[in-house]
Tab-separated table of C-alpha atoms and ligand atoms in Angstrom:
chain	number	residue	atom	x	y	z
S	921	MET	CA	40.112	35.937	-15.572
S	922	ASN	CA	40.144	36.170	-11.796
S	923	LYS	CA	41.658	33.055	-10.360
S	924	ILE	CA	39.967	31.461	-7.359
S	925	PRO	CA	42.135	31.710	-4.219
S	926	LEU	CA	42.137	28.157	-2.901
S	927	LEU	CA	43.334	26.309	0.187
S	928	ILE	CA	43.412	22.497	0.127
S	929	ASP	CA	43.270	20.521	3.368
S	930	THR	CA	44.552	17.016	2.671
S	931	ASP	CA	45.689	13.714	4.195
S	932	THR	CA	48.012	13.313	1.263
S	933	ALA	CA	48.038	9.841	-0.233
S	934	GLY	CA	47.070	8.438	-3.623
S	935	ASP	CA	44.218	10.440	-5.108
S	936	ASP	CA	44.933	13.413	-2.827
S	937	THR	CA	48.038	14.051	-4.937
S	938	ILE	CA	45.962	14.252	-8.116
S	939	ALA	CA	43.592	16.680	-6.397
S	940	LEU	CA	46.654	18.753	-5.462
S	941	LEU	CA	47.814	18.674	-9.090
S	942	PHE	CA	44.457	20.140	-10.146
S	943	GLY	CA	44.941	22.873	-7.537
S	944	LEU	CA	48.528	23.507	-8.590
S	945	LEU	CA	48.017	23.496	-12.352
S	946	CYS	CA	44.421	24.452	-13.274
S	947	PRO	CA	44.468	27.964	-14.744
S	948	GLU	CA	41.208	28.769	-12.934
S	949	LEU	CA	42.754	28.111	-9.519
S	950	ASP	CA	45.308	29.971	-7.437
S	951	LEU	CA	46.407	27.485	-4.778
S	952	LYS	CA	47.578	29.609	-1.858
S	953	ALA	CA	48.280	26.914	0.709
S	954	ILE	CA	48.109	23.227	1.534
S	955	THR	CA	47.238	22.073	5.046
S	956	ILE	CA	47.794	18.541	6.321
S	957	CYS	CA	45.424	16.583	8.567
S	958	ALA	CA	45.545	13.140	10.177
S	959	GLY	CA	43.950	10.494	7.987
S	960	ASN	CA	45.192	8.114	5.324
S	961	VAL	CA	48.767	7.282	6.332
S	962	ALA	CA	51.494	8.221	8.831
S	963	PHE	CA	51.482	11.985	9.346
S	964	GLU	CA	55.119	12.522	8.307
S	965	ASN	CA	54.414	10.697	5.050
S	966	GLU	CA	51.364	12.865	4.358
S	967	ILE	CA	53.522	15.996	4.729
S	968	GLU	CA	56.261	14.627	2.502
S	969	ASN	CA	53.765	13.440	-0.123
S	970	ALA	CA	52.286	16.938	-0.359
S	971	LEU	CA	55.720	18.531	-0.635
S	972	TYR	CA	56.750	16.107	-3.366
S	973	THR	CA	53.527	16.743	-5.293
S	974	VAL	CA	54.227	20.478	-5.237
S	975	GLU	CA	57.668	19.703	-6.591
S	976	ILE	CA	56.573	17.388	-9.408
S	977	ALA	CA	54.071	20.043	-10.491
S	978	GLY	CA	57.030	22.398	-10.980
S	979	ARG	CA	55.852	24.668	-8.160
S	980	SER	CA	58.514	23.969	-5.524
S	981	GLY	CA	58.827	26.829	-3.041
S	982	GLN	CA	55.683	28.550	-4.338
S	983	VAL	CA	52.914	26.898	-2.313
S	984	PRO	CA	53.480	26.488	1.446
S	985	VAL	CA	52.536	23.269	3.256
S	986	TYR	CA	51.259	23.600	6.851
S	987	PRO	CA	51.101	20.489	9.054
S	988	GLY	CA	48.096	20.452	11.383
S	989	CYS	CA	46.219	18.047	13.628
S	990	GLN	CA	47.909	14.686	14.011
S	991	THR	CA	44.910	12.951	15.584
S	992	PRO	CA	41.113	13.320	15.436
S	993	PHE	CA	39.308	15.110	18.315
S	994	LEU	CA	38.083	12.144	20.308
S	995	LYS	CA	38.170	8.855	18.529
S	996	SER	CA	40.946	6.534	17.521
S	997	TRP	CA	41.199	5.742	13.839
S	998	ASP	CA	42.946	3.483	11.390
S	999	THR	CA	45.316	4.612	8.671
S	1000	VAL	CA	44.817	2.846	5.342
S	1001	GLU	CA	48.195	1.836	3.930
S	1002	ASP	CA	46.457	-1.202	2.419
S	1003	ILE	CA	44.633	1.176	0.060
S	1004	HIS	CA	47.412	3.670	-0.661
S	1005	GLY	CA	50.714	1.804	-0.164
S	1006	ASP	CA	53.152	1.914	2.779
S	1007	ALA	CA	54.067	5.582	2.341
S	1008	GLY	CA	50.775	6.555	0.710
S	1009	MET	CA	52.172	6.871	-2.800
S	1010	GLY	CA	51.149	3.509	-4.244
S	1011	SER	CA	54.067	1.782	-5.925
S	1012	GLY	CA	56.012	5.055	-6.133
S	1013	HIS	CA	59.102	5.766	-4.042
S	1014	PHE	CA	60.199	9.313	-4.594
S	1015	PRO	CA	63.193	11.386	-3.493
S	1016	LYS	CA	62.786	13.773	-0.573
S	1017	ALA	CA	61.405	17.133	-1.655
S	1018	GLN	CA	63.529	20.273	-1.454
S	1019	GLN	CA	60.751	22.354	0.102
S	1020	GLN	CA	60.325	22.246	3.875
S	1021	PRO	CA	56.997	22.300	5.759
S	1022	GLU	CA	55.963	25.523	7.498
S	1023	THR	CA	56.013	25.904	11.290
S	1024	LEU	CA	52.612	27.638	11.616
S	1025	HIS	CA	49.861	25.160	12.548
S	1026	ALA	CA	47.371	24.350	9.778
S	1027	ALA	CA	44.402	25.652	11.771
S	1028	ASN	CA	46.135	29.015	12.260
S	1029	ALA	CA	47.024	29.029	8.587
S	1030	ILE	CA	43.372	28.499	7.625
S	1031	VAL	CA	42.369	31.499	9.763
S	1032	GLN	CA	45.230	33.583	8.339
S	1033	TYR	CA	44.304	32.887	4.690
S	1034	ALA	CA	40.590	33.417	5.401
S	1035	ASN	CA	41.433	36.880	6.712
S	1036	GLU	CA	43.853	37.678	3.899
S	1037	TYR	CA	41.377	36.652	1.182
S	1038	GLN	CA	38.203	37.542	3.044
S	1039	GLY	CA	35.067	36.834	1.028
S	1040	GLU	CA	37.080	35.119	-1.718
S	1041	LEU	CA	38.857	32.116	-0.235
S	1042	VAL	CA	37.559	28.692	-1.252
S	1043	ILE	CA	38.559	25.677	0.858
S	1044	ALA	CA	38.709	22.141	-0.496
S	1045	GLY	CA	38.603	19.623	2.344
S	1046	ILE	CA	39.723	16.253	1.009
S	1047	ALA	CA	40.579	14.715	4.388
S	1048	PRO	CA	39.005	14.360	7.808
S	1049	VAL	CA	38.054	17.920	8.821
S	1050	THR	CA	39.860	18.187	12.172
S	1051	ASN	CA	41.952	21.175	11.051
S	1052	LEU	CA	38.873	23.007	9.813
S	1053	ALA	CA	36.991	22.350	13.063
S	1054	VAL	CA	39.936	23.684	15.115
S	1055	ALA	CA	40.105	26.734	12.849
S	1056	LEU	CA	36.409	27.327	13.616
S	1057	LYS	CA	37.170	27.263	17.328
S	1058	LEU	CA	39.951	29.812	16.774
S	1059	ASP	CA	37.710	32.057	14.674
S	1060	PRO	CA	33.937	31.473	14.868
S	1061	ASP	CA	33.459	34.091	12.107
S	1062	LEU	CA	35.196	31.830	9.606
S	1063	PRO	CA	31.935	30.921	7.788
S	1064	LYS	CA	31.388	34.645	7.055
S	1065	LYS	CA	34.925	35.039	5.710
S	1066	VAL	CA	35.282	31.901	3.589
S	1067	LYS	CA	33.398	31.993	0.292
S	1068	HIS	CA	32.759	28.272	-0.025
S	1069	VAL	CA	33.895	24.971	1.446
S	1070	TYR	CA	33.870	21.875	-0.767
S	1071	LEU	CA	34.226	18.614	1.114
S	1072	MET	CA	34.993	15.173	-0.191
S	1073	ALA	CA	32.933	13.683	2.565
S	1074	GLY	CA	30.126	11.372	3.399
S	1075	ASN	CA	27.800	9.162	1.474
S	1076	ASN	CA	24.304	9.778	0.206
S	1077	GLN	CA	22.116	7.019	-1.197
S	1078	TYR	CA	25.061	4.698	-1.408
S	1079	LEU	CA	27.205	2.344	0.621
S	1080	GLY	CA	29.831	3.482	3.037
S	1081	ASN	CA	33.393	2.512	2.267
S	1082	VAL	CA	35.045	2.102	5.677
S	1083	THR	CA	31.933	0.700	7.363
S	1084	PRO	CA	28.562	-0.158	5.797
S	1085	ALA	CA	27.295	3.244	7.005
S	1086	ALA	CA	30.200	5.644	6.677
S	1087	GLU	CA	32.684	7.203	4.311
S	1088	TYR	CA	36.281	7.297	5.594
S	1089	ASN	CA	36.862	11.061	6.023
S	1090	VAL	CA	33.753	11.519	8.166
S	1091	TRP	CA	34.293	8.234	10.014
S	1092	VAL	CA	37.806	9.278	11.123
S	1093	ASP	CA	36.583	12.403	12.922
S	1094	PRO	CA	32.792	12.575	13.136
S	1095	GLU	CA	32.835	15.208	15.908
S	1096	ALA	CA	34.893	17.527	13.721
S	1097	ALA	CA	32.547	16.852	10.809
S	1098	GLN	CA	29.532	17.748	12.936
S	1099	ILE	CA	31.190	21.036	13.935
S	1100	VAL	CA	31.946	21.891	10.305
S	1101	PHE	CA	28.549	20.869	8.879
S	1102	ASP	CA	26.766	22.888	11.602
S	1103	ALA	CA	28.988	25.977	11.283
S	1104	GLY	CA	27.043	27.879	8.632
S	1105	PHE	CA	29.521	27.629	5.764
S	1106	GLU	CA	28.394	27.637	2.174
S	1107	LEU	CA	29.189	23.945	2.089
S	1108	THR	CA	29.192	21.480	-0.777
S	1109	MET	CA	29.447	17.749	-0.139
S	1110	VAL	CA	30.929	15.470	-2.750
S	1111	GLY	CA	30.093	12.026	-1.417
S	1112	TRP	CA	31.548	8.588	-2.022
S	1113	GLU	CA	28.700	7.694	-4.400
S	1114	ILE	CA	29.810	10.488	-6.751
S	1115	CYS	CA	33.243	8.914	-6.802
S	1116	ILE	CA	31.787	5.485	-7.622
S	1117	ARG	CA	29.474	6.760	-10.346
S	1118	HIS	CA	31.685	9.284	-12.060
S	1119	THR	CA	35.414	8.834	-11.398
S	1120	ILE	CA	36.416	5.223	-11.977
S	1121	MET	CA	39.384	4.896	-14.324
S	1122	ASP	CA	39.207	1.447	-15.916
S	1123	ASP	CA	41.965	-0.502	-17.670
S	1124	SER	CA	41.473	1.273	-20.999
S	1125	ALA	CA	41.711	4.670	-19.254
S	1126	TRP	CA	44.946	3.520	-17.567
S	1127	ASP	CA	46.322	2.432	-20.959
S	1128	GLU	CA	45.455	5.805	-22.422
S	1129	ILE	CA	47.056	7.642	-19.503
S	1130	ALA	CA	50.205	5.525	-19.933
S	1131	SER	CA	50.340	6.578	-23.588
S	1132	PHE	CA	50.676	10.273	-22.605
S	1133	ASN	CA	54.201	9.473	-21.446
S	1134	THR	CA	54.580	12.630	-19.370
S	1135	PRO	CA	56.091	12.943	-15.870
S	1136	LEU	CA	52.575	13.569	-14.514
S	1137	SER	CA	51.016	10.560	-16.271
S	1138	GLU	CA	53.804	8.351	-14.924
S	1139	PHE	CA	53.244	9.882	-11.466
S	1140	PHE	CA	49.512	9.080	-11.722
S	1141	LEU	CA	50.176	5.435	-12.572
S	1142	GLN	CA	52.547	5.032	-9.640
S	1143	VAL	CA	50.599	6.780	-6.898
S	1144	ASN	CA	47.294	5.118	-7.807
S	1145	GLN	CA	48.572	1.592	-8.401
S	1146	THR	CA	47.844	0.203	-4.920
S	1147	THR	CA	44.436	1.906	-4.851
S	1148	ARG	CA	43.586	0.416	-8.224
S	1149	GLU	CA	44.373	-3.088	-6.977
S	1150	PHE	CA	42.451	-2.499	-3.728
S	1151	CYS	CA	39.403	-1.147	-5.565
S	1152	LYS	CA	39.272	-4.149	-7.851
S	1153	ARG	CA	39.986	-6.752	-5.174
S	1154	GLU	CA	38.061	-5.426	-2.168
S	1155	GLN	CA	35.439	-3.079	-3.577
S	1156	LYS	CA	34.653	-5.047	-6.751
S	1157	LEU	CA	35.071	-1.896	-8.811
S	1158	ASN	CA	36.286	-1.676	-12.375
S	1159	GLY	CA	39.325	0.531	-11.752
S	1160	SER	CA	40.854	3.260	-9.600
S	1161	THR	CA	38.714	5.834	-7.765
S	1162	HIS	CA	39.270	9.608	-7.613
S	1163	PRO	CA	37.010	11.261	-5.039
S	1164	ASP	CA	39.465	14.004	-4.053
S	1165	ALA	CA	40.396	14.817	-7.629
S	1166	ILE	CA	36.770	15.333	-8.735
S	1167	THR	CA	36.157	17.584	-5.712
S	1168	VAL	CA	38.937	20.012	-6.676
S	1169	ALA	CA	38.186	19.682	-10.414
S	1170	GLY	CA	34.621	20.791	-9.646
S	1171	ILE	CA	35.916	23.978	-8.047
S	1172	ALA	CA	37.896	24.768	-11.197
S	1173	ASN	CA	34.912	23.963	-13.417
S	1174	PRO	CA	31.496	24.083	-11.697
S	1175	ALA	CA	29.879	22.569	-14.818
S	1176	LEU	CA	31.282	19.272	-13.574
S	1177	PHE	CA	28.605	19.098	-10.878
S	1178	THR	CA	25.417	18.731	-12.938
S	1179	ASP	CA	22.852	18.194	-10.179
S	1180	VAL	CA	23.258	19.877	-6.788
S	1181	GLN	CA	20.475	19.988	-4.175
S	1182	LYS	CA	20.452	21.629	-0.776
S	1183	ARG	CA	19.588	19.344	2.135
S	1184	HIS	CA	20.083	19.127	5.874
S	1185	VAL	CA	22.926	16.797	6.820
S	1186	ALA	CA	23.660	15.594	10.356
S	1187	ILE	CA	26.574	13.431	11.454
S	1188	GLU	CA	26.197	10.323	13.606
S	1189	CYS	CA	28.631	10.643	16.518
S	1190	GLN	CA	27.126	8.325	19.149
S	1191	SER	CA	26.773	4.925	17.586
S	1192	GLU	CA	29.656	2.555	16.970
S	1193	LEU	CA	27.711	0.761	14.242
S	1194	THR	CA	26.938	3.869	12.206
S	1195	ARG	CA	29.743	6.179	13.427
S	1196	GLY	CA	30.345	8.988	10.927
S	1197	MET	CA	27.236	8.369	8.846
S	1198	THR	CA	26.063	11.466	6.984
S	1199	VAL	CA	22.327	11.478	7.656
S	1200	VAL	CA	20.715	13.334	4.752
S	1201	ASP	CA	17.161	14.560	5.360
S	1202	GLU	CA	15.945	13.920	1.836
S	1203	LEU	CA	12.284	14.653	2.550
S	1204	GLY	CA	12.843	17.496	5.024
S	1205	VAL	CA	11.006	15.606	7.733
S	1206	LEU	CA	13.184	17.089	10.499
S	1207	LYS	CA	12.112	20.640	9.510
S	1208	GLN	CA	15.743	21.765	9.801
S	1209	THR	CA	17.195	24.479	7.587
S	1210	PRO	CA	19.237	22.780	4.837
S	1211	ASN	CA	22.953	23.230	5.586
S	1212	THR	CA	24.642	21.438	2.691
S	1213	HIS	CA	24.726	21.570	-1.087
S	1214	ILE	CA	24.874	17.895	-2.010
S	1215	VAL	CA	26.234	16.864	-5.397
S	1216	TYR	CA	23.790	14.296	-6.815
S	1217	GLN	CA	25.248	13.903	-10.294
S	1218	ALA	CA	28.449	14.847	-12.076
S	1219	ASP	CA	29.626	14.833	-15.693
S	1220	THR	CA	31.662	11.639	-16.065
S	1221	TYR	CA	33.041	12.508	-19.496
S	1222	LEU	CA	34.039	16.027	-18.448
S	1223	PHE	CA	35.913	14.703	-15.414
S	1224	LYS	CA	37.843	12.239	-17.539
S	1225	THR	CA	38.642	14.980	-20.041
S	1226	MET	CA	39.869	17.307	-17.285
S	1227	LEU	CA	41.976	14.554	-15.732
S	1228	PHE	CA	43.548	13.593	-19.049
S	1229	ASP	CA	44.302	17.228	-19.910
S	1230	LEU	CA	45.934	17.635	-16.496
S	1231	LEU	CA	48.119	14.568	-16.929
S	1232	LYS	CA	49.181	15.633	-20.423
S	1233	THR	CA	50.517	18.911	-19.015
S	1234	GLN	CA	54.239	19.334	-19.503
S	1235	VAL	CA	55.701	20.834	-16.353
F	1617	CA	CA1	42.073	12.463	1.036
C-alpha cells in the first residue's frame, strides 16, 4: 500500500491534536510535516501542543513542526481559550516535549514539501489558512504541485459558530481564505455543519472512550474536556465536536465522505456582519466555474469507529 504523503497545517488546540493523531498513526497516511498557524490559542502554546502530540503518539523526532504566520493578513482576531482551555489542551497540563520546533518558516516548508512530493502531497488545513496563502505567494504553481487540499473550513446550509454567518477558521483570516479558494487547488471543504451532524461524541461515547484505558484515550478525555463543556453550555450540543479529526480521517478513508458535490465558493471579506462567510453558489446562478468539492454528508458510524480504533492504539 502506498501511503499518502501528508502535511497538516494546524492551530493546535483540542480537536486539532486528535486530527494530528490520525495523521501520525493511520496506516494509510505518511505525515511528513506539521505547520503551525495563528488561530485558537497563543502561538507558543500551539507549537508546544503539536510537539507534545507528536510525542504522545510515540513519534518524537520523526515529524518536524514548522511555526508559521503569527497573525492573519489584515484583520485582528480573537483566540478562543474559552473553548479549548488556557493552553489549548482542555484540562490537560503536560510536560514540555523533547522535540524542538524547526527554524524554517511554515510557508517555506509547505513549498519545500510540495516540491519534494510533487503531484503526491496532500495538505490538510485545519486552521486559518494564512500559511497556505503565503505559500501561494511564494510559489504560484503550488496548485499544480499539490495533489489535494482538504480544509476544515466554512459553513454550508448551517449556522456559523463564531458569528451567525461564519465558521472560525475562515472568519480569522478571510483574505487568506479567498486567496486559497481562488487558487485552483483540488480543494475539499469540510464545513462546520459536517462536524455538527457527524462528529458529536455524547456522554455514552465518552464513557466508552474512558473504558479503553489507553494513554491516547486518557489524552482525548483531557484535551477535549473544556470543548465538551463549551459545546454543551454555549452551543446546546450533546457532546464534544471533532471537525479537524473528521477532516484528516476522511483523507485516510475517503469512504467517510459519502456525498461530495462541486460548487463555487466565495469568501465575504468586506462586511463586518458576515465577515468570513463561505458563500456557496448552490444553484450556479453566478455562472462561475465550481472551485470546491463540498462534503454534504459523512458516515457518522464510520467516523466513530475510526476514532475509537485510533484511541485504542497502544503506542
Ligand atoms: Ca484547528
